[in-house]
Amino acid sequence: MSAEKIKAPRGTFDVLGEQEARRASLETCAREILESAGYERIETPAFEATELFARGVGGSTDIVQKEMYTLTDGSGRSLTLRPEGTAPVCRAYVEHGMHKRPAPVKLWYLSSFFRYERAQAGRYRQFWQVGAEALGSDDPALDAESIALLAELLSQMGVSDVRLRISSLGTREARLRYRELLQGHLRSRQDELSDDVRGRIEMNPLRAFDSDHEGTRTVMQSAPRLLDHLDRGDLEHFAEVRSLLDLAGVAYDVDATLVRGLDYYTRTVFEFTSDALGAQSGVGGGGRYDGLVAELGGPATPGMGWAAGIERILLASESRPENEARLDLFIAVGDTTDRAARGLAFATVTAARAAGLTAQMELAGRSLKGQLGYANKLGARYVATMAAAECVLKDMRSGAEQTLASHAVVASVRDALGAGK
RNA sequence: GUGGGCGUAGCUCAGCUGGUAGAGCUCCUGGUUGUGGUCCAGGCGGUCGCCGGUUCGAAUCCGGUCGCUCACCCCA
């Protein structure tokens, strides 16, 4: 008899009530900020060819190695629920020949993404990100503008205790050279390292800078620094980005140990964190990816972008009281067994909406007292109780009542509301 | 994948030195209030996550299992 309850899968959630309202206001805020800077919204498919992420995000990353929801469709194609937004946007850029549009091509999105991870505070298997990507220019001003836009979004959303860290990874070549240098340093002193750091030397040596293991920290103090191994062009680019951020009044810390988990980053990388969050303190981050479009088969095209977690922004911002929904008119029925009165109520509520009012009627067979209470809970401004051809219209704020012909209700309420403005 | 905490009504929780379940809120009904907002009364609602064990008897003790959650890891 009692079938087993089906619950939302682990790491997923339903959005309703106040949460929905907060998300809607975040979306509005993001749209205003980004579109006023020339970003155009883009929506890409929820799933893509698996190859897109394997190649774009990088085969050695955790995301590709163990976090992708990959499925085979009926025709044997391998598809993957998008784990991130940059590769799909670049795919669309190439597919639609956007390199022929005037540069930079600026695109933004607000979509859900999927990663098979253990859920915890601020981390989900289906999560939402707002992101912005700008393609076709390597001008450092683009980097600074992009970062400043995210700073503005976080500020307007009231995210507390925000900190921005930035660094530069240099070109792909410089980065690879440095990586080998660092690996050499780690290998030469590997017995001093913690087990997990030692295990990651080949995979993710940069990660060693984050360790709080004592021996590891000692080793890292003498480790080569990425910023000391950039070419002159990269250094000049980075210096210009910083100088422009200074001009824009965006505060930041340079952090040479900043690590980003995706392979496609080059030159500028950055991350916003908030202490108001739990262990998952990153609210948003991104950087430059000058090789990604070419990697995906397009013309050599520089790019710069970021993504920020919707759930994390909301988690780190004080919840504001939402402005409650407006209800102009509630239609009650004195005698719910009176078919004629119910019909009249139905016709009236329809007419009210056609006249531009927000209106609801009793739909659950409540007693009259129950209906009034319900209308009050809905925040109705006026309640009309229908009976035969006459009805009683009550102003819920003042308590004043008047009896009038049923067909005159809508016009009467509309006039009253118009006059009240 | 590995740890810690927790699983009792829709929600927040009490009950846990073993005797087959309670409160508040919500919802519905009635009374009071000029037909709502106050107050009063009543009602709906739970096989105490699931399985097994100990016991005359378990929500309460033990084992297992599933789920939620936080953290590691990783990232947004």
Short mmCIF file of C-alpha atoms (C1' of nucleotides) in Angstrom, two decimals:
data_model
loop_
_atom_site.label_atom_id
_atom_site.label_comp_id
_atom_site.label_asym_id
_atom_site.label_seq_id
_atom_site.Cartn_x
_atom_site.Cartn_y
_atom_site.Cartn_z
CA MET A 1 0.00 0.00 0.00
CA SER A 2 2.51 2.59 1.10
CA ALA A 3 4.91 2.82 -1.79
CA GLU A 4 8.41 3.96 -1.01
CA LYS A 5 8.80 7.70 -1.20
CA ILE A 6 10.89 9.04 -4.03
CA LYS A 7 13.16 11.85 -2.97
CA ALA A 8 15.24 14.31 -4.92
CA PRO A 9 18.57 12.65 -5.73
CA ARG A 10 21.50 13.33 -3.45
CA GLY A 11 23.09 16.67 -4.09
CA THR A 12 20.01 18.12 -5.79
CA PHE A 13 17.28 20.34 -4.42
CA ASP A 14 13.95 21.91 -5.22
CA VAL A 15 13.78 25.67 -5.47
CA LEU A 16 10.67 27.19 -4.00
CA GLY A 17 9.26 30.03 -1.98
CA GLU A 18 11.75 32.54 -0.70
CA GLN A 19 14.66 30.79 -2.37
CA GLU A 20 13.02 31.24 -5.74
CA ALA A 21 12.53 34.92 -5.07
CA ARG A 22 16.16 35.42 -4.07
CA ARG A 23 17.34 33.63 -7.20
CA ALA A 24 15.12 35.75 -9.36
CA SER A 25 16.57 38.93 -7.88
CA LEU A 26 20.09 37.62 -8.40
CA GLU A 27 19.30 36.92 -12.02
CA THR A 28 17.92 40.42 -12.48
CA CYS A 29 20.99 41.90 -10.85
CA ALA A 30 23.36 39.88 -13.04
CA ARG A 31 21.47 40.77 -16.17
CA GLU A 32 21.60 44.48 -15.43
CA ILE A 33 25.29 44.52 -14.65
CA LEU A 34 26.40 42.32 -17.54
CA GLU A 35 24.12 43.62 -20.24
CA SER A 36 25.05 47.18 -19.43
CA ALA A 37 28.63 46.14 -20.20
CA GLY A 38 27.64 44.67 -23.55
CA TYR A 39 27.29 41.02 -22.59
CA GLU A 40 24.61 39.08 -24.42
CA ARG A 41 22.91 36.11 -22.87
CA ILE A 42 23.59 32.68 -24.27
CA GLU A 43 22.07 29.33 -23.40
CA THR A 44 23.80 26.17 -24.48
CA PRO A 45 22.51 22.57 -24.23
CA ALA A 46 22.48 20.83 -20.86
CA PHE A 47 24.54 18.02 -22.39
CA GLU A 48 27.32 18.00 -24.94
CA ALA A 49 29.57 15.53 -26.69
CA THR A 50 31.81 14.04 -24.00
CA GLU A 51 34.80 14.90 -26.14
CA LEU A 52 34.16 18.62 -25.65
CA PHE A 53 34.97 18.43 -21.95
CA ALA A 54 37.66 15.79 -22.24
CA ARG A 55 39.52 18.05 -24.63
CA GLY A 56 38.46 21.47 -23.36
CA VAL A 57 38.62 21.06 -19.60
CA GLY A 58 41.56 18.69 -19.68
CA GLY A 59 41.86 14.95 -19.28
CA SER A 60 43.94 15.15 -16.12
CA THR A 61 41.48 17.24 -14.13
CA ASP A 62 39.30 15.80 -11.38
CA ILE A 63 36.27 17.03 -13.25
CA VAL A 64 36.95 14.88 -16.27
CA GLN A 65 38.47 11.98 -14.38
CA LYS A 66 35.76 11.31 -11.86
CA GLU A 67 33.05 13.93 -11.76
CA MET A 68 31.27 13.78 -15.08
CA TYR A 69 27.78 12.44 -15.62
CA THR A 70 28.37 10.60 -18.85
CA LEU A 71 25.78 8.56 -20.66
CA THR A 72 25.43 6.76 -23.92
CA ASP A 73 22.37 7.64 -25.92
CA GLY A 74 20.30 5.35 -28.11
CA SER A 75 22.62 5.67 -31.03
CA GLY A 76 25.74 4.88 -29.04
CA ARG A 77 27.01 8.46 -28.80
CA SER A 78 28.77 9.45 -25.59
CA LEU A 79 27.18 12.51 -24.06
CA THR A 80 27.99 14.35 -20.85
CA LEU A 81 25.90 16.64 -18.66
CA ARG A 82 27.84 19.91 -18.72
CA PRO A 83 30.16 20.18 -15.71
CA GLU A 84 31.12 23.77 -16.53
CA GLY A 85 30.23 26.59 -18.89
CA THR A 86 33.31 27.86 -20.64
CA ALA A 87 33.93 24.95 -23.00
CA PRO A 88 30.31 24.92 -24.25
CA VAL A 89 30.38 28.67 -24.86
CA CYS A 90 33.61 28.33 -26.83
CA ARG A 91 32.08 25.46 -28.79
CA ALA A 92 29.12 27.69 -29.68
CA TYR A 93 31.51 30.51 -30.59
CA VAL A 94 33.26 28.28 -33.09
CA GLU A 95 30.10 26.62 -34.34
CA HIS A 96 28.43 29.92 -35.18
CA GLY A 97 31.47 31.58 -36.66
CA MET A 98 31.41 34.31 -34.05
CA HIS A 99 35.04 35.16 -34.79
CA LYS A 100 33.59 37.18 -37.67
CA ARG A 101 31.75 39.41 -35.25
CA PRO A 102 33.52 42.50 -33.94
CA ALA A 103 35.77 41.57 -31.01
CA PRO A 104 35.35 41.08 -28.21
CA VAL A 105 32.32 38.85 -28.35
CA LYS A 106 30.79 39.04 -24.88
CA LEU A 107 28.44 36.33 -23.67
CA TRP A 108 26.85 35.60 -20.30
CA TYR A 109 24.82 32.74 -18.96
CA LEU A 110 22.96 31.55 -15.91
CA SER A 111 22.52 27.80 -16.08
CA SER A 112 22.75 24.62 -14.12
CA PHE A 113 25.77 22.33 -14.17
CA PHE A 114 26.38 18.80 -13.05
CA ARG A 115 29.23 17.19 -11.20
CA TYR A 116 29.33 13.85 -9.44
CA GLU A 117 30.78 14.89 -6.09
CA ARG A 118 29.93 14.35 -2.45
CA ALA A 119 27.52 17.09 -1.55
CA GLN A 120 28.24 19.43 1.34
CA ALA A 121 27.54 23.01 2.31
CA GLY A 122 27.68 25.06 -0.89
CA ARG A 123 28.45 22.06 -3.07
CA TYR A 124 25.84 20.18 -5.03
CA ARG A 125 25.59 17.70 -7.86
CA GLN A 126 23.33 19.96 -9.81
CA PHE A 127 24.30 23.53 -9.14
CA TRP A 128 23.81 26.88 -10.82
CA GLN A 129 26.36 29.30 -12.07
CA VAL A 130 26.24 32.74 -13.53
CA GLY A 131 29.11 33.22 -15.92
CA ALA A 132 30.57 35.70 -18.38
CA GLU A 133 32.93 35.00 -21.27
CA ALA A 134 34.60 37.49 -23.61
CA LEU A 135 36.32 36.19 -26.72
CA GLY A 136 38.55 37.65 -29.35
CA SER A 137 40.81 40.01 -27.44
CA ASP A 138 43.84 39.68 -25.21
CA ASP A 139 43.71 43.28 -24.06
CA PRO A 140 44.44 43.44 -20.32
CA ALA A 141 41.61 45.95 -20.02
CA LEU A 142 39.26 43.13 -20.87
CA ASP A 143 40.62 41.11 -17.95
CA ALA A 144 40.21 44.02 -15.57
CA GLU A 145 36.72 44.81 -16.80
CA SER A 146 35.64 41.21 -16.46
CA ILE A 147 36.93 40.96 -12.90
CA ALA A 148 35.40 44.31 -11.98
CA LEU A 149 32.00 43.13 -13.22
CA LEU A 150 32.03 40.12 -10.93
CA ALA A 151 33.20 42.31 -8.06
CA GLU A 152 30.25 44.59 -8.72
CA LEU A 153 27.81 41.68 -8.83
CA LEU A 154 29.04 40.30 -5.51
CA SER A 155 28.93 43.75 -4.00
CA GLN A 156 25.39 44.46 -5.16
CA MET A 157 24.24 41.08 -3.92
CA GLY A 158 25.61 41.91 -0.50
CA VAL A 159 28.05 39.01 -0.31
CA SER A 160 29.94 39.51 2.92
CA ASP A 161 33.66 39.21 3.68
CA VAL A 162 34.70 39.03 0.06
CA ARG A 163 38.34 38.73 -0.83
CA LEU A 164 39.85 38.72 -4.31
CA ARG A 165 43.07 36.92 -5.13
CA ILE A 166 44.71 37.19 -8.52
CA SER A 167 47.72 35.74 -10.22
CA SER A 168 49.09 34.98 -13.64
CA LEU A 169 49.88 31.57 -15.01
CA GLY A 170 51.65 32.91 -18.06
CA THR A 171 51.49 31.26 -21.41
CA ARG A 172 50.96 27.58 -21.69
CA GLU A 173 54.65 27.06 -22.43
CA ALA A 174 55.85 29.11 -19.48
CA ARG A 175 53.44 27.30 -17.26
CA LEU A 176 54.61 23.88 -18.39
CA ARG A 177 58.23 24.85 -17.90
CA TYR A 178 57.49 26.06 -14.42
CA ARG A 179 55.51 22.96 -13.64
CA GLU A 180 58.48 20.76 -14.40
CA LEU A 181 60.69 22.97 -12.29
CA LEU A 182 58.31 22.67 -9.36
CA GLN A 183 57.98 18.93 -9.80
CA GLY A 184 61.75 18.66 -9.73
CA HIS A 185 61.87 20.57 -6.47
CA LEU A 186 59.16 18.41 -4.90
CA ARG A 187 60.73 15.15 -6.04
CA SER A 188 64.11 16.16 -4.66
CA ARG A 189 62.60 16.48 -1.19
CA GLN A 190 59.70 14.12 -1.33
CA ASP A 191 60.30 12.35 1.97
CA GLU A 192 59.59 15.61 3.76
CA LEU A 193 56.17 15.94 2.12
CA SER A 194 52.81 14.74 3.36
CA ASP A 195 51.48 11.60 1.69
CA ASP A 196 48.74 13.27 -0.30
CA VAL A 197 51.02 16.02 -1.58
CA ARG A 198 53.59 13.45 -2.64
CA GLY A 199 50.87 11.51 -4.42
CA ARG A 200 49.90 14.59 -6.39
CA ILE A 201 53.33 15.60 -7.64
CA GLU A 202 52.67 14.34 -11.14
CA MET A 203 49.02 15.27 -11.27
CA ASN A 204 48.69 18.60 -9.55
CA PRO A 205 51.95 19.89 -8.07
CA LEU A 206 50.61 23.44 -7.59
CA ARG A 207 48.33 22.09 -4.95
CA ALA A 208 51.30 21.62 -2.62
CA PHE A 209 51.27 25.36 -1.88
CA ASP A 210 47.92 24.97 -0.10
CA SER A 211 49.06 22.26 2.29
CA ASP A 212 49.15 22.99 6.02
CA HIS A 213 51.38 19.99 6.65
CA GLU A 214 54.47 21.26 8.46
CA GLY A 215 57.13 19.45 6.46
CA THR A 216 55.42 20.38 3.23
CA ARG A 217 55.32 24.03 4.20
CA THR A 218 59.03 24.05 4.84
CA VAL A 219 59.70 22.55 1.44
CA MET A 220 57.39 25.03 -0.22
CA GLN A 221 59.12 28.04 1.28
CA SER A 222 62.09 27.43 -0.96
CA ALA A 223 60.04 26.28 -3.93
CA PRO A 224 60.24 28.18 -7.20
CA ARG A 225 57.46 30.72 -7.70
CA LEU A 226 55.46 30.83 -10.88
CA LEU A 227 55.54 34.61 -11.05
CA ASP A 228 59.36 34.51 -11.23
CA HIS A 229 59.22 32.38 -14.34
CA LEU A 230 56.90 34.29 -16.65
CA ASP A 231 58.09 35.87 -19.90
CA ARG A 232 58.26 39.59 -20.20
CA GLY A 233 55.00 39.79 -22.20
CA ASP A 234 53.10 37.94 -19.51
CA LEU A 235 54.55 40.10 -16.77
CA GLU A 236 53.64 43.29 -18.59
CA HIS A 237 50.15 41.98 -19.23
CA PHE A 238 49.72 41.09 -15.57
CA ALA A 239 51.06 44.43 -14.43
CA GLU A 240 48.59 46.22 -16.66
CA VAL A 241 45.67 44.18 -15.35
CA ARG A 242 46.66 45.12 -11.79
CA SER A 243 47.08 48.73 -12.61
CA LEU A 244 43.64 48.89 -14.19
CA LEU A 245 42.07 47.15 -11.21
CA ASP A 246 43.69 49.78 -9.02
CA LEU A 247 42.18 52.48 -11.18
CA ALA A 248 38.77 50.84 -10.91
CA GLY A 249 39.09 50.68 -7.15
CA VAL A 250 38.91 46.90 -7.02
CA ALA A 251 40.92 45.58 -4.08
CA TYR A 252 42.90 42.37 -4.52
CA ASP A 253 45.81 40.35 -3.23
CA VAL A 254 48.37 38.90 -5.56
CA ASP A 255 48.68 35.22 -4.71
CA ALA A 256 51.30 33.37 -6.69
CA THR A 257 50.03 30.06 -5.36
CA LEU A 258 46.52 30.49 -6.69
CA VAL A 259 45.48 27.28 -8.37
CA ARG A 260 42.64 26.81 -10.75
CA GLY A 261 41.38 23.34 -11.38
CA LEU A 262 40.86 23.53 -15.08
CA ASP A 263 43.60 23.03 -17.62
CA TYR A 264 42.67 25.74 -20.06
CA TYR A 265 43.73 28.77 -18.06
CA THR A 266 46.57 31.01 -19.21
CA ARG A 267 47.84 34.32 -17.92
CA THR A 268 45.32 36.01 -15.61
CA VAL A 269 43.57 33.85 -13.04
CA PHE A 270 41.51 35.03 -10.09
CA GLU A 271 39.18 33.87 -7.39
CA PHE A 272 36.72 35.55 -5.05
CA THR A 273 36.28 33.92 -1.67
CA SER A 274 33.99 34.68 1.23
CA ASP A 275 34.59 33.79 4.86
CA ALA A 276 30.84 33.69 5.32
CA LEU A 277 30.89 30.33 3.56
CA GLY A 278 31.89 26.97 4.98
CA ALA A 279 34.69 24.86 3.60
CA GLN A 280 33.64 25.70 0.05
CA SER A 281 34.73 29.28 0.35
CA GLY A 282 35.07 30.12 -3.34
CA VAL A 283 32.14 32.15 -4.59
CA GLY A 284 33.45 32.69 -8.08
CA GLY A 285 36.52 32.71 -10.18
CA GLY A 286 37.95 32.51 -13.64
CA GLY A 287 40.65 33.77 -15.84
CA ARG A 288 42.06 33.92 -19.30
CA TYR A 289 42.05 30.94 -21.67
CA ASP A 290 43.90 31.99 -24.77
CA GLY A 291 44.30 28.51 -26.19
CA LEU A 292 40.89 26.99 -25.63
CA VAL A 293 39.10 28.02 -28.81
CA ALA A 294 41.94 26.69 -30.95
CA GLU A 295 41.96 23.52 -28.89
CA LEU A 296 38.33 23.06 -29.84
CA GLY A 297 39.07 23.39 -33.53
CA GLY A 298 38.42 27.09 -33.98
CA PRO A 299 40.73 29.89 -35.10
CA ALA A 300 43.34 30.99 -32.57
CA THR A 301 41.28 33.19 -30.28
CA PRO A 302 42.06 34.59 -26.85
CA GLY A 303 39.35 34.51 -24.22
CA MET A 304 38.61 35.68 -20.70
CA GLY A 305 35.79 34.77 -18.37
CA TRP A 306 34.50 33.67 -15.01
CA ALA A 307 31.76 31.75 -13.29
CA ALA A 308 30.20 32.27 -9.89
CA GLY A 309 28.08 29.84 -7.88
CA ILE A 310 24.50 30.95 -7.38
CA GLU A 311 24.04 28.88 -4.24
CA ARG A 312 27.25 30.23 -2.77
CA ILE A 313 26.39 33.85 -3.51
CA LEU A 314 23.04 33.36 -1.82
CA LEU A 315 24.62 31.49 1.07
CA ALA A 316 27.09 34.29 1.70
CA SER A 317 24.66 37.17 1.37
CA GLU A 318 22.18 38.22 4.01
CA SER A 319 18.71 37.23 3.01
CA ARG A 320 16.67 40.29 2.27
CA PRO A 321 12.95 40.41 2.81
CA GLU A 322 11.30 39.86 -0.52
CA ASN A 323 8.66 42.26 -1.64
CA GLU A 324 5.50 40.26 -1.22
CA ALA A 325 3.32 39.44 -4.17
CA ARG A 326 0.49 41.85 -4.79
CA LEU A 327 -3.09 40.60 -4.79
CA ASP A 328 -5.69 43.20 -5.72
CA LEU A 329 -8.84 41.15 -5.42
CA PHE A 330 -9.97 37.90 -3.87
CA ILE A 331 -13.37 36.54 -4.86
CA ALA A 332 -15.11 34.64 -2.09
CA VAL A 333 -18.36 32.74 -2.36
CA GLY A 334 -20.90 33.05 0.46
CA ASP A 335 -22.49 29.68 -0.15
CA THR A 336 -20.10 27.27 -1.82
CA THR A 337 -22.96 24.98 -2.84
CA ASP A 338 -24.53 27.78 -4.86
CA ARG A 339 -23.53 26.94 -8.43
CA ALA A 340 -24.72 30.26 -9.78
CA ALA A 341 -22.62 32.19 -7.28
CA ARG A 342 -19.58 30.07 -8.07
CA GLY A 343 -20.08 30.69 -11.78
CA LEU A 344 -20.34 34.40 -11.13
CA ALA A 345 -17.15 34.29 -9.07
CA PHE A 346 -15.36 32.51 -11.86
CA ALA A 347 -16.51 35.02 -14.48
CA THR A 348 -15.53 37.90 -12.22
CA VAL A 349 -12.03 36.67 -11.47
CA THR A 350 -11.43 36.17 -15.17
CA ALA A 351 -12.73 39.64 -15.97
CA ALA A 352 -10.58 41.14 -13.22
CA ARG A 353 -7.42 39.67 -14.71
CA ALA A 354 -8.41 40.81 -18.17
CA ALA A 355 -8.72 44.31 -16.68
CA GLY A 356 -5.15 44.13 -15.43
CA LEU A 357 -5.78 43.27 -11.79
CA THR A 358 -4.17 40.42 -9.89
CA ALA A 359 -7.02 38.24 -8.75
CA GLN A 360 -7.75 34.89 -7.18
CA MET A 361 -10.92 33.08 -6.15
CA GLU A 362 -11.82 30.40 -3.64
CA LEU A 363 -10.90 27.02 -5.07
CA ALA A 364 -10.78 24.69 -2.11
CA GLY A 365 -14.30 24.65 -0.67
CA ARG A 366 -13.52 26.60 2.50
CA SER A 367 -16.11 28.10 4.81
CA LEU A 368 -16.66 31.83 4.45
CA LYS A 369 -14.58 32.46 7.55
CA GLY A 370 -11.90 30.24 6.10
CA GLN A 371 -12.02 32.14 2.83
CA LEU A 372 -11.59 35.50 4.54
CA GLY A 373 -8.69 34.16 6.52
CA TYR A 374 -7.13 32.78 3.38
CA ALA A 375 -7.59 36.08 1.54
CA ASN A 376 -5.97 37.84 4.45
CA LYS A 377 -3.02 35.47 4.33
CA LEU A 378 -2.63 36.10 0.61
CA GLY A 379 -2.46 39.81 1.34
CA ALA A 380 -5.59 40.61 -0.69
CA ARG A 381 -6.39 44.31 -0.90
CA TYR A 382 -10.09 43.74 -1.60
CA VAL A 383 -12.40 40.79 -1.09
CA ALA A 384 -15.65 40.46 -2.99
CA THR A 385 -18.13 37.95 -1.60
CA MET A 386 -20.41 36.80 -4.37
CA ALA A 387 -24.02 35.88 -3.81
CA ALA A 388 -26.63 35.88 -6.58
CA ALA A 389 -26.50 39.21 -8.40
CA GLU A 390 -25.21 41.26 -5.51
CA CYS A 391 -21.93 41.15 -3.76
CA VAL A 392 -20.23 42.65 -0.76
CA LEU A 393 -16.90 44.33 -1.48
CA LYS A 394 -14.62 44.72 1.46
CA ASP A 395 -11.51 46.84 1.74
CA MET A 396 -9.21 44.60 3.76
CA ARG A 397 -7.07 47.45 4.93
CA SER A 398 -9.76 49.74 6.33
CA GLY A 399 -12.39 47.10 6.93
CA ALA A 400 -14.98 49.19 5.07
CA GLU A 401 -17.67 47.31 3.17
CA GLN A 402 -20.12 48.21 0.47
CA THR A 403 -22.80 46.31 -1.35
CA LEU A 404 -22.90 46.61 -5.09
CA ALA A 405 -23.96 44.83 -8.24
CA SER A 406 -21.68 41.93 -9.15
CA HIS A 407 -20.87 43.23 -12.59
CA ALA A 408 -19.59 46.48 -11.10
CA VAL A 409 -16.95 44.87 -8.87
CA VAL A 410 -14.01 44.92 -11.25
CA ALA A 411 -14.48 48.55 -12.30
CA SER A 412 -14.96 49.57 -8.70
CA VAL A 413 -11.76 47.94 -7.52
CA ARG A 414 -9.81 49.29 -10.44
CA ASP A 415 -11.00 52.83 -9.74
CA ALA A 416 -10.23 52.51 -6.06
CA LEU A 417 -6.71 51.27 -6.72
CA GLY A 418 -6.14 53.94 -9.35
CA ALA A 419 -7.26 56.64 -6.98
CA GLY A 420 -5.07 55.30 -4.23
CA LYS A 421 -1.89 55.90 -6.14
"C1'" G B 1 36.24 7.06 -2.10
"C1'" U B 2 37.22 8.18 3.60
"C1'" G B 3 35.67 10.13 8.38
"C1'" G B 4 32.25 12.80 12.26
"C1'" G B 5 27.08 14.18 13.60
"C1'" C B 6 21.99 13.11 12.93
"C1'" G B 7 17.35 10.23 11.39
"C1'" U B 8 10.01 10.70 16.05
"C1'" A B 9 3.59 14.32 12.55
"C1'" G B 10 4.03 19.00 6.46
"C1'" C B 11 7.85 22.21 9.64
"C1'" U B 12 10.82 22.92 14.51
"C1'" C B 13 11.48 19.53 18.24
"C1'" A B 14 10.37 16.82 23.26
"C1'" G B 15 10.02 11.76 24.91
"C1'" C B 16 15.23 7.52 25.12
"C1'" U B 17 17.56 4.79 33.59
"C1'" G B 18 12.68 -0.21 28.07
"C1'" G B 19 5.75 -0.77 29.19
"C1'" U B 20 3.02 -0.18 21.76
"C1'" A B 21 3.71 8.23 21.12
"C1'" G B 22 3.55 14.20 22.64
"C1'" A B 23 4.13 19.87 22.17
"C1'" G B 24 4.44 24.32 19.31
"C1'" C B 25 3.71 26.09 14.36
"C1'" U B 26 0.91 25.03 9.80
"C1'" C B 27 -3.81 23.27 7.70
"C1'" C B 28 -9.38 22.46 8.33
"C1'" U B 29 -14.03 23.12 11.37
"C1'" G B 30 -16.88 25.68 15.15
"C1'" G B 31 -17.44 29.80 18.72
"C1'" U B 32 -15.98 35.07 19.65
"C1'" U B 33 -14.79 39.47 16.79
"C1'" G B 34 -19.70 44.07 12.24
"C1'" U B 35 -17.40 38.48 7.02
"C1'" G B 36 -10.56 38.08 7.97
"C1'" G B 37 -6.30 39.77 11.23
"C1'" U B 38 -7.17 38.65 18.45
"C1'" C B 39 -8.77 34.93 21.69
"C1'" C B 40 -11.10 29.97 22.86
"C1'" A B 41 -12.40 24.88 21.61
"C1'" G B 42 -12.08 20.77 18.46
"C1'" G B 43 -10.21 18.02 14.26
"C1'" C B 44 -6.79 16.08 10.24
"C1'" G B 45 -1.93 14.23 10.45
"C1'" G B 46 3.19 9.41 12.60
"C1'" U B 47 3.73 1.17 11.11
"C1'" C B 48 9.08 6.76 15.97
"C1'" G B 49 14.07 5.71 8.24
"C1'" C B 50 14.35 0.28 7.21
"C1'" C B 51 15.83 -4.93 8.59
"C1'" G B 52 17.31 -8.11 12.34
"C1'" G B 53 18.73 -9.22 17.61
"C1'" U B 54 18.07 -9.02 23.19
"C1'" U B 55 13.38 -8.97 26.16
"C1'" C B 56 7.06 -11.02 28.58
"C1'" G B 57 7.39 -6.15 26.19
"C1'" A B 58 11.77 -1.39 22.27
"C1'" A B 59 10.85 5.10 19.56
"C1'" U B 60 13.94 3.92 23.83
"C1'" C B 61 19.43 -1.24 24.40
"C1'" C B 62 22.68 -3.98 20.45
"C1'" G B 63 24.05 -5.08 15.21
"C1'" G B 64 23.40 -4.11 10.17
"C1'" U B 65 21.52 -1.18 6.29
"C1'" C B 66 19.67 3.14 3.82
"C1'" G B 67 19.19 8.33 3.96
"C1'" C B 68 20.42 13.38 5.41
"C1'" U B 69 24.30 16.56 6.89
"C1'" C B 70 29.26 18.49 7.82
"C1'" A B 71 34.36 17.73 6.77
"C1'" C B 72 38.58 15.53 3.86
"C1'" C B 73 39.26 15.81 -1.43
"C1'" C B 74 37.94 19.04 -5.23
"C1'" C B 75 35.73 23.29 -6.89
"C1'" A B 76 31.42 27.49 -8.30
#
